[in-house]
mmCIF file of C-alpha atoms and ligand atoms in Angstrom:
data_model
loop_
_atom_site.group_PDB
_atom_site.id
_atom_site.type_symbol
_atom_site.label_atom_id
_atom_site.label_comp_id
_atom_site.label_asym_id
_atom_site.label_seq_id
_atom_site.Cartn_x
_atom_site.Cartn_y
_atom_site.Cartn_z
ATOM 1 C CA MET A 25 229.934 106.335 87.602
ATOM 2 C CA LYS A 26 230.862 103.261 84.754
ATOM 3 C CA THR A 27 234.117 104.869 83.563
ATOM 4 C CA GLN A 28 233.314 104.845 79.773
ATOM 5 C CA GLU A 29 235.118 102.456 77.354
ATOM 6 C CA ARG A 30 237.652 103.480 75.670
ATOM 7 C CA LEU A 31 238.438 102.512 71.908
ATOM 8 C CA LYS A 32 242.314 101.497 70.111
ATOM 9 C CA ILE A 33 242.435 101.722 66.765
ATOM 10 C CA ALA A 34 246.314 100.252 65.162
ATOM 11 C CA VAL A 35 247.636 102.668 62.697
ATOM 12 C CA GLN A 36 251.738 102.437 61.668
ATOM 13 C CA LYS A 37 254.114 104.231 63.708
ATOM 14 C CA SER A 38 256.156 105.992 60.502
ATOM 15 C CA GLY A 39 256.174 104.585 57.347
ATOM 16 C CA ARG A 40 253.881 104.924 53.885
ATOM 17 C CA LEU A 41 250.982 104.404 56.025
ATOM 18 C CA TYR A 42 250.959 106.816 58.240
ATOM 19 C CA GLN A 43 250.324 110.432 57.579
ATOM 20 C CA SER A 44 247.484 108.905 55.272
ATOM 21 C CA SER A 45 246.272 106.160 58.739
ATOM 22 C CA MET A 46 245.903 109.775 60.353
ATOM 23 C CA ASP A 47 244.637 112.319 57.428
ATOM 24 C CA PHE A 48 241.769 109.984 57.296
ATOM 25 C CA LEU A 49 241.202 109.578 60.171
ATOM 26 C CA THR A 50 241.385 113.707 60.919
ATOM 27 C CA SER A 51 238.745 114.252 58.356
ATOM 28 C CA ARG A 52 236.603 112.264 59.750
ATOM 29 C CA GLY A 53 236.380 114.839 62.239
ATOM 30 C CA LEU A 54 238.670 112.796 65.013
ATOM 31 C CA ALA A 55 241.143 115.435 66.665
ATOM 32 C CA PHE A 56 244.469 114.719 67.303
ATOM 33 C CA SER A 57 247.297 116.176 70.716
ATOM 34 C CA PRO A 58 250.359 117.928 68.110
ATOM 35 C CA ASP A 59 252.909 114.655 67.711
ATOM 36 C CA SER A 60 254.449 113.355 70.244
ATOM 37 C CA ARG A 61 256.863 110.069 71.045
ATOM 38 C CA SER A 62 254.268 108.385 72.783
ATOM 39 C CA LEU A 63 253.185 105.070 70.916
ATOM 40 C CA ILE A 64 249.483 105.846 72.974
ATOM 41 C CA ARG A 65 248.075 109.856 70.977
ATOM 42 C CA THR A 66 244.372 110.455 72.418
ATOM 43 C CA CYS A 67 242.009 111.595 70.535
ATOM 44 C CA GLN A 68 240.811 114.634 72.252
ATOM 45 C CA ASN A 69 237.482 115.424 70.970
ATOM 46 C CA SER A 70 236.038 111.440 71.046
ATOM 47 C CA ASN A 71 237.141 108.247 73.244
ATOM 48 C CA ILE A 72 239.803 106.748 70.890
ATOM 49 C CA ASP A 73 243.321 105.864 71.143
ATOM 50 C CA ILE A 74 245.831 105.884 68.707
ATOM 51 C CA VAL A 75 248.086 102.489 68.923
ATOM 52 C CA TYR A 76 251.325 103.141 67.286
ATOM 53 C CA LEU A 77 252.795 99.651 65.757
ATOM 54 C CA ARG A 78 254.804 98.385 62.900
ATOM 55 C CA ASP A 79 252.422 97.875 60.582
ATOM 56 C CA ASP A 80 253.505 93.873 60.105
ATOM 57 C CA ASP A 81 252.106 93.614 64.094
ATOM 58 C CA ILE A 82 248.307 95.754 63.494
ATOM 59 C CA PRO A 83 246.826 92.375 62.681
ATOM 60 C CA GLU A 84 247.281 90.603 65.184
ATOM 61 C CA TYR A 85 246.438 93.445 67.531
ATOM 62 C CA VAL A 86 243.458 93.731 65.981
ATOM 63 C CA SER A 87 242.257 89.575 66.225
ATOM 64 C CA ARG A 88 243.343 89.802 69.591
ATOM 65 C CA GLY A 89 240.510 92.291 70.460
ATOM 66 C CA ILE A 90 243.713 94.202 71.856
ATOM 67 C CA ALA A 91 242.721 97.255 69.511
ATOM 68 C CA ASP A 92 239.301 98.090 68.784
ATOM 69 C CA PHE A 93 240.424 98.726 64.869
ATOM 70 C CA GLY A 94 243.722 99.164 62.860
ATOM 71 C CA ILE A 95 244.922 101.229 59.075
ATOM 72 C CA VAL A 96 247.296 98.228 57.016
ATOM 73 C CA GLY A 97 247.674 97.219 52.996
ATOM 74 C CA GLN A 98 245.632 93.781 52.691
ATOM 75 C CA ASN A 99 248.739 92.254 51.598
ATOM 76 C CA VAL A 100 250.215 92.619 54.970
ATOM 77 C CA LEU A 101 247.054 91.196 55.964
ATOM 78 C CA ALA A 102 246.844 88.589 53.461
ATOM 79 C CA GLU A 103 250.299 87.404 54.238
ATOM 80 C CA LYS A 104 249.214 86.651 58.193
ATOM 81 C CA GLY A 105 246.984 84.430 56.531
ATOM 82 C CA LEU A 106 244.460 86.486 59.274
ATOM 83 C CA THR A 107 240.571 86.217 58.509
ATOM 84 C CA LEU A 108 239.926 89.977 59.666
ATOM 85 C CA ARG A 109 237.447 91.875 58.620
ATOM 86 C CA ILE A 110 237.308 94.410 56.028
ATOM 87 C CA VAL A 111 235.693 97.546 57.515
ATOM 88 C CA THR A 112 236.493 99.744 54.676
ATOM 89 C CA ARG A 113 238.850 99.407 52.087
ATOM 90 C CA LEU A 114 241.212 103.734 51.629
ATOM 91 C CA GLY A 115 241.884 104.345 48.675
ATOM 92 C CA PHE A 116 245.804 105.347 49.647
ATOM 93 C CA ALA A 117 248.780 103.651 49.846
ATOM 94 C CA LEU A 118 247.776 101.480 45.888
ATOM 95 C CA CYS A 119 250.395 98.928 44.756
ATOM 96 C CA ARG A 120 250.025 95.661 43.746
ATOM 97 C CA LEU A 121 252.607 92.072 45.084
ATOM 98 C CA VAL A 122 254.163 90.456 41.679
ATOM 99 C CA ILE A 123 256.805 88.651 40.010
ATOM 100 C CA ALA A 124 259.538 90.294 38.101
ATOM 101 C CA VAL A 125 262.047 88.859 35.919
ATOM 102 C CA PRO A 126 265.453 90.534 34.920
ATOM 103 C CA ARG A 127 264.857 91.977 31.568
ATOM 104 C CA CYS A 128 267.353 89.477 29.702
ATOM 105 C CA SER A 129 266.147 86.425 31.745
ATOM 106 C CA ARG A 130 264.735 83.583 29.168
ATOM 107 C CA ILE A 131 261.065 83.654 31.510
ATOM 108 C CA ARG A 132 258.298 85.058 29.791
ATOM 109 C CA THR A 133 255.993 83.440 31.002
ATOM 110 C CA VAL A 134 254.612 81.375 35.518
ATOM 111 C CA GLU A 135 255.232 78.127 34.093
ATOM 112 C CA ASP A 136 259.503 79.407 33.433
ATOM 113 C CA LEU A 137 259.589 79.388 36.878
ATOM 114 C CA GLN A 138 259.167 75.718 37.676
ATOM 115 C CA ASN A 139 262.691 74.763 39.727
ATOM 116 C CA LEU A 140 264.040 78.620 39.675
ATOM 117 C CA ARG A 141 264.203 80.009 42.522
ATOM 118 C CA ILE A 142 262.241 83.478 43.675
ATOM 119 C CA ALA A 143 262.983 85.459 46.582
ATOM 120 C CA THR A 144 260.408 87.937 48.794
ATOM 121 C CA SER A 145 259.743 89.000 51.462
ATOM 122 C CA TYR A 146 256.054 87.747 50.923
ATOM 123 C CA PRO A 147 256.682 83.759 51.231
ATOM 124 C CA LYS A 148 252.660 82.500 52.395
ATOM 125 C CA LEU A 149 250.827 85.017 49.478
ATOM 126 C CA LEU A 150 253.849 83.301 46.902
ATOM 127 C CA THR A 151 253.200 79.579 48.519
ATOM 128 C CA ASP A 152 249.821 79.949 47.528
ATOM 129 C CA TYR A 153 249.665 81.500 43.861
ATOM 130 C CA LEU A 154 253.032 79.259 43.047
ATOM 131 C CA GLY A 155 250.466 75.333 44.265
ATOM 132 C CA LYS A 156 248.120 77.793 42.268
ATOM 133 C CA SER A 157 249.676 77.098 38.869
ATOM 134 C CA ASN A 158 250.977 73.810 39.480
ATOM 135 C CA ILE A 159 253.946 75.645 40.164
ATOM 136 C CA LYS A 160 257.122 74.113 42.237
ATOM 137 C CA ALA A 161 259.995 76.830 42.527
ATOM 138 C CA SER A 162 261.875 78.145 45.889
ATOM 139 C CA ILE A 163 261.602 80.466 47.974
ATOM 140 C CA VAL A 164 264.399 82.859 49.183
ATOM 141 C CA VAL A 165 262.617 84.612 52.504
ATOM 142 C CA VAL A 166 265.243 88.004 52.592
ATOM 143 C CA SER A 167 262.857 90.754 54.833
ATOM 144 C CA GLY A 168 263.745 93.761 52.720
ATOM 145 C CA SER A 169 264.960 94.394 49.131
ATOM 146 C CA ALA A 170 264.420 91.399 47.127
ATOM 147 C CA GLU A 171 264.471 93.064 44.506
ATOM 148 C CA ILE A 172 268.535 93.412 44.385
ATOM 149 C CA ALA A 173 268.172 88.923 44.857
ATOM 150 C CA PRO A 174 269.142 87.965 41.032
ATOM 151 C CA ARG A 175 271.627 90.562 40.714
ATOM 152 C CA LEU A 176 273.357 88.876 43.570
ATOM 153 C CA GLY A 177 273.160 85.751 42.412
ATOM 154 C CA LEU A 178 270.781 84.830 45.452
ATOM 155 C CA ALA A 179 267.063 83.923 43.308
ATOM 156 C CA ASP A 180 266.368 83.905 39.263
ATOM 157 C CA ALA A 181 263.426 86.328 40.046
ATOM 158 C CA VAL A 182 261.611 88.078 42.107
ATOM 159 C CA CYS A 183 258.062 88.983 44.104
ATOM 160 C CA ASP A 184 257.617 92.280 45.716
ATOM 161 C CA LEU A 185 255.734 95.482 46.097
ATOM 162 C CA VAL A 186 255.250 97.502 43.358
ATOM 163 C CA GLN A 187 254.090 100.925 43.304
ATOM 164 C CA THR A 188 255.570 103.717 40.349
ATOM 165 C CA GLY A 189 257.520 100.902 38.673
ATOM 166 C CA ALA A 190 260.540 103.170 38.945
ATOM 167 C CA THR A 191 263.322 100.063 41.087
ATOM 168 C CA LEU A 192 262.067 97.652 39.324
ATOM 169 C CA GLU A 193 263.352 99.949 36.232
ATOM 170 C CA ALA A 194 265.906 100.641 38.039
ATOM 171 C CA ASN A 195 266.996 97.219 39.256
ATOM 172 C CA ASP A 196 266.585 95.744 35.433
ATOM 173 C CA LEU A 197 263.856 94.300 36.474
ATOM 174 C CA VAL A 198 260.339 93.482 34.734
ATOM 175 C CA PRO A 199 256.887 92.346 35.514
ATOM 176 C CA LEU A 200 255.221 88.543 35.136
ATOM 177 C CA CYS A 201 252.048 88.360 37.065
ATOM 178 C CA THR A 202 250.408 89.992 39.697
ATOM 179 C CA VAL A 203 249.913 87.990 42.620
ATOM 180 C CA LEU A 204 247.689 90.938 43.994
ATOM 181 C CA GLY A 205 246.065 93.863 44.564
ATOM 182 C CA SER A 206 246.605 95.461 47.496
ATOM 183 C CA GLN A 207 246.058 99.080 49.480
ATOM 184 C CA ALA A 208 245.027 99.643 53.239
ATOM 185 C CA VAL A 209 241.795 99.026 54.639
ATOM 186 C CA LEU A 210 240.436 99.787 58.168
ATOM 187 C CA VAL A 211 240.086 96.391 59.875
ATOM 188 C CA GLY A 212 237.731 95.785 63.183
ATOM 189 C CA SER A 213 238.005 93.251 65.786
ATOM 190 C CA PRO A 214 236.019 90.015 65.832
ATOM 191 C CA VAL A 215 235.915 90.957 69.769
ATOM 192 C CA ARG A 216 232.938 92.304 70.648
ATOM 193 C CA LYS A 217 232.152 95.734 71.850
ATOM 194 C CA ARG A 218 229.527 98.569 71.596
ATOM 195 C CA SER A 219 231.106 100.547 72.136
ATOM 196 C CA LYS A 220 233.043 100.109 67.643
ATOM 197 C CA LYS A 221 229.465 100.637 66.351
ATOM 198 C CA ARG A 222 229.855 104.007 67.692
ATOM 199 C CA LEU A 223 232.732 104.244 67.086
ATOM 200 C CA LEU A 224 231.698 103.653 62.671
ATOM 201 C CA LEU A 225 228.811 106.337 63.048
ATOM 202 C CA ASP A 226 230.832 108.243 64.380
ATOM 203 C CA LEU A 227 233.832 108.118 60.804
ATOM 204 C CA ASN A 228 230.702 107.876 59.318
ATOM 205 C CA ILE A 229 231.581 103.868 58.862
ATOM 206 C CA LYS A 230 227.704 103.193 57.647
ATOM 207 C CA SER A 231 227.959 101.325 54.639
ATOM 208 C CA LEU A 232 229.797 98.319 56.446
ATOM 209 C CA ILE A 233 227.777 98.089 60.102
HETATM 210 O O1 PRT B 12 258.297 99.870 59.310
HETATM 211 P P1 PRT B 12 257.110 99.069 58.763
HETATM 212 O O2 PRT B 12 257.041 97.853 59.436
HETATM 213 O O3 PRT B 12 256.201 99.337 60.029
HETATM 214 O O4 PRT B 12 256.739 99.500 58.073
HETATM 215 P P2 PRT B 12 257.283 98.025 56.762
HETATM 216 O O5 PRT B 12 258.872 99.393 56.260
HETATM 217 O O6 PRT B 12 257.017 97.405 56.515
HETATM 218 O O7 PRT B 12 256.507 98.953 55.522
HETATM 219 P P3 PRT B 12 256.556 100.293 54.453
HETATM 220 O O8 PRT B 12 256.084 101.577 55.395
HETATM 221 O O9 PRT B 12 257.236 101.018 53.724
HETATM 222 O O10 PRT B 12 255.490 99.986 53.555
HETATM 223 C C1 PRT B 12 254.209 100.366 54.090
HETATM 224 C C2 PRT B 12 253.049 99.458 53.714
HETATM 225 O O11 PRT B 12 253.301 100.503 51.876
HETATM 226 C C3 PRT B 12 252.813 98.125 52.249
HETATM 227 O O12 PRT B 12 253.082 96.923 53.505
HETATM 228 C C4 PRT B 12 252.152 98.695 51.232
HETATM 229 O O13 PRT B 12 250.634 97.570 51.902
HETATM 230 C C5 PRT B 12 251.895 99.819 50.826
HETATM 231 N N1 PRT B 12 253.146 100.143 49.827
HETATM 232 C C6 PRT B 12 252.531 101.138 48.264
HETATM 233 C C7 PRT B 12 254.399 99.722 49.950
HETATM 234 C C8 PRT B 12 254.711 100.444 48.566
HETATM 235 N N2 PRT B 12 253.051 101.008 48.581
HETATM 236 C C9 PRT B 12 255.589 100.486 47.275
HETATM 237 N N3 PRT B 12 255.515 100.855 46.715
HETATM 238 N N4 PRT B 12 255.014 99.282 50.968
HETATM 239 C C10 PRT B 12 256.225 99.298 49.462
HETATM 240 N N5 PRT B 12 256.318 100.283 48.617
HETATM 241 C C11 PRT B 12 257.650 99.544 47.893
HETATM 242 C C12 PRT B 12 258.240 98.355 46.907
HETATM 243 O O14 PRT B 12 258.537 97.310 48.326
HETATM 244 C C13 PRT B 12 259.254 98.643 46.690
HETATM 245 O O15 PRT B 12 260.195 98.535 46.887
HETATM 246 O O16 PRT B 12 258.626 100.666 47.279
HETATM 247 C C14 PRT B 12 258.959 99.538 46.157
HETATM 248 C C15 PRT B 12 258.901 99.747 45.247
HETATM 249 O O17 PRT B 12 258.402 101.017 44.183
HETATM 250 P P4 PRT B 12 257.932 102.055 43.416
HETATM 251 O O18 PRT B 12 257.648 103.163 43.225
HETATM 252 O O19 PRT B 12 259.338 102.035 42.277
HETATM 253 O O20 PRT B 12 257.455 100.669 42.517
HETATM 254 ZN ZN1 ZN B 13 256.299 96.483 58.433
#
């Protein structure tokens, strides 16, 4: 007898996307074994495995068809530059990637960033944005906590995610412009599998099948 094909959905292992991603999947009727430390979790009522990954790795796994679907922020997807099909927008993890500057600085417009230093973990998105505005700036790549960079003298401005604005406020920064609006999305792998269609029906995602 042919073993039934199992689908894999890549979900962030821990962090801001984890709980809402699991809530989305359970709200669509999928049942999971109790949480364990395992990096693969089996769905109890469907031929689906959840694969837990760092969010930054999810686009790569999905683009290569190792995972059939993934849940990831549009910011990460766009920064990776991989063109994956967005099956549906999920309406959580809403945030904006903004350029922000010290409240007391003389930077008032995007043009004022000419020849300045901007700290970010999103070098691709920032480069694309500055290129469109014909701004030449020096991009200082950091892996997190970009907001601290102006105070420490590493950069004149930052390009980072904002949700409530509290972190900018706490670091005396004000937003100058929005580079990207983002939310969590369900992405599908370009690798064809018949069972993928069935999963979308199971999840009641009919609009984009
Ligand atoms: O470990 P792993 O690599 O998987 O996780 P991570 O640490 O890279 O990501 P995580 O869990 O922090 O965020 C996952 C995703 O959540 C992001 O890629 C975004 O799509 C989304 N998201 C939504 C956010 C925020 N809101 C957010 N506010 N990600 C980060 N932040 C940070 C931001 O970088 C800044 O430091 O929160 C701070 C600002 O928040 P406010 O509310 O003070 O404005
Ligand atoms: Zn990450």
